JSON list of C-alpha atoms in Angstrom, two decimals:
[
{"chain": "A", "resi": 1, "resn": "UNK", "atom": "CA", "xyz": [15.31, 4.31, 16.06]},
{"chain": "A", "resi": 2, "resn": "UNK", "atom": "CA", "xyz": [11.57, 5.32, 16.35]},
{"chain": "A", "resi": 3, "resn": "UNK", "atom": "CA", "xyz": [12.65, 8.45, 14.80]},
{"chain": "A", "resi": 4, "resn": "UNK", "atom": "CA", "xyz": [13.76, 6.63, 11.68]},
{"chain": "A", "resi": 5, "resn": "UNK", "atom": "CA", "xyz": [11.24, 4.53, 11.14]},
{"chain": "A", "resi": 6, "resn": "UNK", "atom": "CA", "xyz": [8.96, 7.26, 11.31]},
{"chain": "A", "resi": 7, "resn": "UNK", "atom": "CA", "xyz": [10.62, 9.36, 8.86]},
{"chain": "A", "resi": 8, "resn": "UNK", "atom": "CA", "xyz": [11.14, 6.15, 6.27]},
{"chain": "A", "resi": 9, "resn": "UNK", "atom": "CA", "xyz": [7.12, 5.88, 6.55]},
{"chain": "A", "resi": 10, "resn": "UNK", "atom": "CA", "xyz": [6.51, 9.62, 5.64]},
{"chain": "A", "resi": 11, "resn": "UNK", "atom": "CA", "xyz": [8.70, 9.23, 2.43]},
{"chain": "A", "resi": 12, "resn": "UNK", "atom": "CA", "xyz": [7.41, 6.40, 1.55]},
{"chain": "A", "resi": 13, "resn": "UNK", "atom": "CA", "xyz": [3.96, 7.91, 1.69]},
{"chain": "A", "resi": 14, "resn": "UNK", "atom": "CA", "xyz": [4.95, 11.07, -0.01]},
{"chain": "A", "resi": 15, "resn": "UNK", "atom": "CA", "xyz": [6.22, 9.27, -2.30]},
{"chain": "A", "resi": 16, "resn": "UNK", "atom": "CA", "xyz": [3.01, 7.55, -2.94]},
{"chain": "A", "resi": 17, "resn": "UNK", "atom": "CA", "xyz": [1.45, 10.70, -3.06]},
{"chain": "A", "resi": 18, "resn": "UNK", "atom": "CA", "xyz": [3.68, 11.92, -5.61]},
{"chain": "A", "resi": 19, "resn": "UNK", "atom": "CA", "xyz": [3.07, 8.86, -7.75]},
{"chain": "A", "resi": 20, "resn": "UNK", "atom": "CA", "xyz": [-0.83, 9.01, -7.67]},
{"chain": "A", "resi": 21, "resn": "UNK", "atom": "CA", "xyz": [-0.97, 12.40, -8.03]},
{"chain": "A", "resi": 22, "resn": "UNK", "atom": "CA", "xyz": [1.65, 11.70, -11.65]},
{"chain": "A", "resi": 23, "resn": "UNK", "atom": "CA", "xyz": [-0.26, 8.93, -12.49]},
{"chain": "A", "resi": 24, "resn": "UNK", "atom": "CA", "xyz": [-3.76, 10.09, -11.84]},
{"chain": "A", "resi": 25, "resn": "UNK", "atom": "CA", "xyz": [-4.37, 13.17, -13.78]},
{"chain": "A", "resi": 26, "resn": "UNK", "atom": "CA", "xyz": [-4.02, 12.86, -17.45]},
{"chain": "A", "resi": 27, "resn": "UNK", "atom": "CA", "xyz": [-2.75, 15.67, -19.54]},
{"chain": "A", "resi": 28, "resn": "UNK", "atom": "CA", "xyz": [-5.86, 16.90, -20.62]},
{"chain": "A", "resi": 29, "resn": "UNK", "atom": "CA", "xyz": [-7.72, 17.28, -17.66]},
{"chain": "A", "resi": 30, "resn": "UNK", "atom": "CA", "xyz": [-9.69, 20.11, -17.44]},
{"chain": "A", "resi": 31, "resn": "UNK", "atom": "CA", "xyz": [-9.22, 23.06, -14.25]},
{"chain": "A", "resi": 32, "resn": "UNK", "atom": "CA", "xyz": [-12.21, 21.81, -12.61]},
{"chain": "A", "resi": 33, "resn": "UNK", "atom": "CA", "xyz": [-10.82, 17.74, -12.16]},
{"chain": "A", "resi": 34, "resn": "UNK", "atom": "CA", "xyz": [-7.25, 19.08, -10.95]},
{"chain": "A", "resi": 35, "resn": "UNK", "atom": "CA", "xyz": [-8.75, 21.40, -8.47]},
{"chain": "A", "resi": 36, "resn": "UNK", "atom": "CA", "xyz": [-11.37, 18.97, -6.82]},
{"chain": "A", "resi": 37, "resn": "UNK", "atom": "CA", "xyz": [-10.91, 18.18, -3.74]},
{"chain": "A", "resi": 38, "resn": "UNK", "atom": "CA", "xyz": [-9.29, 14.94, -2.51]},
{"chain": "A", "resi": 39, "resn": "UNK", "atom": "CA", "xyz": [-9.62, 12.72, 0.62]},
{"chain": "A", "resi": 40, "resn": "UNK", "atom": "CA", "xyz": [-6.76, 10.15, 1.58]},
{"chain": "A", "resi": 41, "resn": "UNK", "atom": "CA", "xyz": [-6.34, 8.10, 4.35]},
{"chain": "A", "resi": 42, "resn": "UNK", "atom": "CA", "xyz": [-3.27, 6.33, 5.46]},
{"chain": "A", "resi": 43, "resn": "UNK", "atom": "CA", "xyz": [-2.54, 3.18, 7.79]},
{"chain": "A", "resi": 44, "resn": "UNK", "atom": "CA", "xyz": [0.45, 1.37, 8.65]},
{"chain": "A", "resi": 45, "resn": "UNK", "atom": "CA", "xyz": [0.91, -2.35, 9.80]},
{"chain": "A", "resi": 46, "resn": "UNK", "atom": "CA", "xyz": [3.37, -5.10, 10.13]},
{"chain": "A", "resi": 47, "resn": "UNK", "atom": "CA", "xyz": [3.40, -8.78, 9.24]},
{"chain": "A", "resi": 48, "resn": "UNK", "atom": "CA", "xyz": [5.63, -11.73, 9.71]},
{"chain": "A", "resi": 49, "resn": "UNK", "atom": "CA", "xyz": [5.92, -13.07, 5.96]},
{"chain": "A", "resi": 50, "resn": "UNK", "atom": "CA", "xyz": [8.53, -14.00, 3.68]},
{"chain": "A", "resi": 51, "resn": "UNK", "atom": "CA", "xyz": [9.72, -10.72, 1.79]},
{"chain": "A", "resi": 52, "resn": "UNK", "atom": "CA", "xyz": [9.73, -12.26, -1.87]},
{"chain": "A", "resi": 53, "resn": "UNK", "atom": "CA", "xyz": [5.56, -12.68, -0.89]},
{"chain": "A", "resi": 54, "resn": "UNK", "atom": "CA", "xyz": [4.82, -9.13, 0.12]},
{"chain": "A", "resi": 55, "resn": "UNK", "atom": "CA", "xyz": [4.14, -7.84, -3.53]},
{"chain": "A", "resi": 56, "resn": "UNK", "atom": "CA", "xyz": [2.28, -11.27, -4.58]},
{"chain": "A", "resi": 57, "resn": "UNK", "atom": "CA", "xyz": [0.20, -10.04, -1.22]},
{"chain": "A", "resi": 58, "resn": "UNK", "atom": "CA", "xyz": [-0.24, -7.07, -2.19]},
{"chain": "A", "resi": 59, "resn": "UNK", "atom": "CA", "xyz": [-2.29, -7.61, -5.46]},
{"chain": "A", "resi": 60, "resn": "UNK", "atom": "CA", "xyz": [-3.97, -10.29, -4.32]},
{"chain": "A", "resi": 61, "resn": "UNK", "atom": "CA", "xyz": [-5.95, -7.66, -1.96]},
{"chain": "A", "resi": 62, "resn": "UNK", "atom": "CA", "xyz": [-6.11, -5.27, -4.77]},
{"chain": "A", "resi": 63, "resn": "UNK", "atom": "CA", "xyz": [-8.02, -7.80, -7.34]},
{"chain": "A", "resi": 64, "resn": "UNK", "atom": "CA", "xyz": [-10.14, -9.09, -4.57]},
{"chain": "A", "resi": 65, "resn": "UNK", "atom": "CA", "xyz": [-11.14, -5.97, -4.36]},
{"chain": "A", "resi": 66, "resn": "UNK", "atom": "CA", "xyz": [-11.86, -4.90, -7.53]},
{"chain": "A", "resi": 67, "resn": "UNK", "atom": "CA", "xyz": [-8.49, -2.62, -7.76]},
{"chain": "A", "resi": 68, "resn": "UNK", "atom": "CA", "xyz": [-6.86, -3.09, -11.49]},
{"chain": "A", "resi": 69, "resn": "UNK", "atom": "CA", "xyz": [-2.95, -2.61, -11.22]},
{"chain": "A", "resi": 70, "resn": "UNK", "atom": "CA", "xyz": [-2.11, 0.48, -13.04]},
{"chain": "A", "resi": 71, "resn": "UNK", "atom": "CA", "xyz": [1.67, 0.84, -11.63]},
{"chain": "A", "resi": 72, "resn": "UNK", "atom": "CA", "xyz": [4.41, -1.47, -10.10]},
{"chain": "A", "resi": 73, "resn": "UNK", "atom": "CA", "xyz": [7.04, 0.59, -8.96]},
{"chain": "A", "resi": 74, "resn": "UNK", "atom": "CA", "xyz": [9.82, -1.41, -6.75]},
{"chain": "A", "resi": 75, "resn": "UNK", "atom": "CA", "xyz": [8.30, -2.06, -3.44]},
{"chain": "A", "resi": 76, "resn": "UNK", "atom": "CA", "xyz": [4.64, -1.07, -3.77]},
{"chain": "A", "resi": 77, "resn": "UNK", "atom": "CA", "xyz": [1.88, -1.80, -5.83]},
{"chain": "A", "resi": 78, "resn": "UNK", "atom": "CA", "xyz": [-0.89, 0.77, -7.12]},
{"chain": "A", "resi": 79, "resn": "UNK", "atom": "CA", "xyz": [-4.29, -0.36, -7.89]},
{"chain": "A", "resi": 80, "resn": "UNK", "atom": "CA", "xyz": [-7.64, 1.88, -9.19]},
{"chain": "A", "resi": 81, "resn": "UNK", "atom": "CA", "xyz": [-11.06, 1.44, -9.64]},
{"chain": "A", "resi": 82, "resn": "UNK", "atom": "CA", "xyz": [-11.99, 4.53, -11.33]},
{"chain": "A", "resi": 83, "resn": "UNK", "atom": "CA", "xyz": [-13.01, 6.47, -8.84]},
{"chain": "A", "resi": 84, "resn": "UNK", "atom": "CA", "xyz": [-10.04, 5.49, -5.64]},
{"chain": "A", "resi": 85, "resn": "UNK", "atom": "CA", "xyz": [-6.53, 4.64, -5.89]},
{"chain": "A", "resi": 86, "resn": "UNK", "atom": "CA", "xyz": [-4.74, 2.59, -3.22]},
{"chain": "A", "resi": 87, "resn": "UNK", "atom": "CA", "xyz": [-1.01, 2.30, -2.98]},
{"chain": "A", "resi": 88, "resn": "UNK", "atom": "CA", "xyz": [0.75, -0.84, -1.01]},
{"chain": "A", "resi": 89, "resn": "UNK", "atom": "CA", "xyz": [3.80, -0.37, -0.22]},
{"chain": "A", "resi": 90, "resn": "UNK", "atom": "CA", "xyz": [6.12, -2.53, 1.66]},
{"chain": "A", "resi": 91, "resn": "UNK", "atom": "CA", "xyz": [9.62, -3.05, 3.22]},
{"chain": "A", "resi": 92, "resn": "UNK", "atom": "CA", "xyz": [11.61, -4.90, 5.60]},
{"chain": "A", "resi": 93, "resn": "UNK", "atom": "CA", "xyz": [12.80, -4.59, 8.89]},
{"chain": "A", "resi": 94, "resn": "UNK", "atom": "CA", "xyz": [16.24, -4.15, 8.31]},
{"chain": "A", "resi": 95, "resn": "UNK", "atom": "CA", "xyz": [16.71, -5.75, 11.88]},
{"chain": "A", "resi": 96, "resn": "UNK", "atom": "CA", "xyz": [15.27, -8.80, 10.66]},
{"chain": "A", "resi": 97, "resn": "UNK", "atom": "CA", "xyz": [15.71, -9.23, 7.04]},
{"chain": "A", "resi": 98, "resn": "UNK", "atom": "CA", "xyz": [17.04, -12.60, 5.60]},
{"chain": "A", "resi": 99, "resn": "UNK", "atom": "CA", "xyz": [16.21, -13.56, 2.27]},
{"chain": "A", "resi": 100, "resn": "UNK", "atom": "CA", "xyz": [14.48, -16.77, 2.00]},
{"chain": "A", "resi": 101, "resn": "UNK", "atom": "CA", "xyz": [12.66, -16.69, 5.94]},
{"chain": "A", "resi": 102, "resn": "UNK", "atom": "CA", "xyz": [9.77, -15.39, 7.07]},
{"chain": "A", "resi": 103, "resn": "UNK", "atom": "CA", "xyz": [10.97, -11.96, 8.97]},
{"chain": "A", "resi": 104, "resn": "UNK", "atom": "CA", "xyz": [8.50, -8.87, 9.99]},
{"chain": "A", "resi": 105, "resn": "UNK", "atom": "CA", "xyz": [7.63, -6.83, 6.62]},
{"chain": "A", "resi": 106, "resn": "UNK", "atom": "CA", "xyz": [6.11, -2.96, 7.43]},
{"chain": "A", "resi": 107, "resn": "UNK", "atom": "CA", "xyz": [3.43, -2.57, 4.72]},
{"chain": "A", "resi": 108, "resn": "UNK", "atom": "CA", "xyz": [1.48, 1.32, 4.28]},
{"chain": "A", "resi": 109, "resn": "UNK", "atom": "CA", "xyz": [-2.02, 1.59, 2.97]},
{"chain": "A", "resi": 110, "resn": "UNK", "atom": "CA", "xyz": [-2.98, 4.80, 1.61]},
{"chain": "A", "resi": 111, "resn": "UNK", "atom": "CA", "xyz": [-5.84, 5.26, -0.30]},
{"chain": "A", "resi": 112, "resn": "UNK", "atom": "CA", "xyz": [-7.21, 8.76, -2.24]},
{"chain": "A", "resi": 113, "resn": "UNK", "atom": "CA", "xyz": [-10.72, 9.55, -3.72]},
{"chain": "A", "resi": 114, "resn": "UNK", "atom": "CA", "xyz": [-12.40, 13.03, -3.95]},
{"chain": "A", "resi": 115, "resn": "UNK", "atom": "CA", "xyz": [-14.52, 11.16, -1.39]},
{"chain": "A", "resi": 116, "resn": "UNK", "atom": "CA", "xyz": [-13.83, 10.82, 2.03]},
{"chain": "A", "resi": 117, "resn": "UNK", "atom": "CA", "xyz": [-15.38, 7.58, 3.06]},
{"chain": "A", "resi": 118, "resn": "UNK", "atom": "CA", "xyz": [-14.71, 5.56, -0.30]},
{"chain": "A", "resi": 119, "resn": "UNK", "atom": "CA", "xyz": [-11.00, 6.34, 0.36]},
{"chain": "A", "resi": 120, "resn": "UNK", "atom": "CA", "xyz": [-11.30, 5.14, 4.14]},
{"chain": "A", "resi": 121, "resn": "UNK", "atom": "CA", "xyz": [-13.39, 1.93, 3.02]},
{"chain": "A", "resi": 122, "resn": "UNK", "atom": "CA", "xyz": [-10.91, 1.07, 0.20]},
{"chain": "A", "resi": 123, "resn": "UNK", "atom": "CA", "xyz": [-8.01, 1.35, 2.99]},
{"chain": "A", "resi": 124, "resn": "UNK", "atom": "CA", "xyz": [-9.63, -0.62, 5.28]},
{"chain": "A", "resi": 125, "resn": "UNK", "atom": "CA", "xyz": [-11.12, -3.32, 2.97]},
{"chain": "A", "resi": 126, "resn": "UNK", "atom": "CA", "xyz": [-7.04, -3.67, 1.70]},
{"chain": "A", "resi": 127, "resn": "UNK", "atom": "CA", "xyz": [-5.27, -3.72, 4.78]},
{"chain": "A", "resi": 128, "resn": "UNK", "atom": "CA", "xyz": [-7.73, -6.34, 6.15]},
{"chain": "A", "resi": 129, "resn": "UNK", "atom": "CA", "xyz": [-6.83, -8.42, 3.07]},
{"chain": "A", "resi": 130, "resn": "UNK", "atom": "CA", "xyz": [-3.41, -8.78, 3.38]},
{"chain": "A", "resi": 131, "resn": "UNK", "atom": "CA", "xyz": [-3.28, -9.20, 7.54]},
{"chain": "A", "resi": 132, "resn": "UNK", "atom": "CA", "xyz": [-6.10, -12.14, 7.55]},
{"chain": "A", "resi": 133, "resn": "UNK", "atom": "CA", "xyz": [-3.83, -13.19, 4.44]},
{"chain": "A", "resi": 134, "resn": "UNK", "atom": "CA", "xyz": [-1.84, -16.75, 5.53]},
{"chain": "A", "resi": 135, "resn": "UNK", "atom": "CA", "xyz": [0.98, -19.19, 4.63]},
{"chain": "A", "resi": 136, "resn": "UNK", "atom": "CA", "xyz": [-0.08, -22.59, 3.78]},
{"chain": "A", "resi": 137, "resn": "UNK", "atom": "CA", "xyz": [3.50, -23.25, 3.24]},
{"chain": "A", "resi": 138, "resn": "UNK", "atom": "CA", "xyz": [6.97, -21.81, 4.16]},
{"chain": "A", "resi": 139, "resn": "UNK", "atom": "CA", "xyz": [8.78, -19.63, 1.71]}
]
């Protein structure tokens, strides 16, 4: 089961990966942009919300942060501010997944800048977001 679970959370970063790397560099980027050096740093976490709220969650932390939406694929969001891009991405436990109740959701954080530390702030600053995040209703 842990074997699983782990493996779901490396695709689903990958595939995060894949999409910042398809959505970051534009077509005429020069040799020295596509060969700098990037930093990204990656954290899991789960939270006991209603599904249906996890992408409304999601880019609520991005725009408090100053993160513009720049793609919504299904089940993540991807935010930039020019110089880092963070990718939310969420799913449900499939153990525990009703539509319409709150169940456990397993959201990944990754964030990628040429610098270290911004992309480790920007990570951080999100992830915080959306765990201090809270119902004032039911779904």
């Amino acid at each position: 089961m842990m074997d699983i679970l782990r493996k779901s959370r490396l695709g689903l970063m990958l595939a995060a990966i894949v999409v910042v790397f398809s959505v970051t560099i534009p077509a005429t980027a020069t040799a020295t942009t596509i060969n700098a050096p990037l930093s990204w740093h990656s954290g899991f976490f789960v939270k006991n919300i209603c599904y249906e709220d996890a992408r409304s969650f999601s880019q609520g932390a991005l725009k408090r942060h100053g993160y513009r939406t720049v793609y919504n694929p299904p089940n993540a969001v991807l935010g930039s501010n020019g110089t880092t891009i963070v990718e939310v991405s969420y799913a449900p436990a499939q153990t525990s997944y009703r539509p319409g109740t709150i169940a456990k959701v397993h959201f990944t954080v990754t964030a990628v800048s040429n610098t270290s530390s911004l992309a480790e702030i920007a990570r951080n600053r999100v992830r915080e977001s959306i765990v201090r995040q809270g119902y004032f209703d039911y779904c």
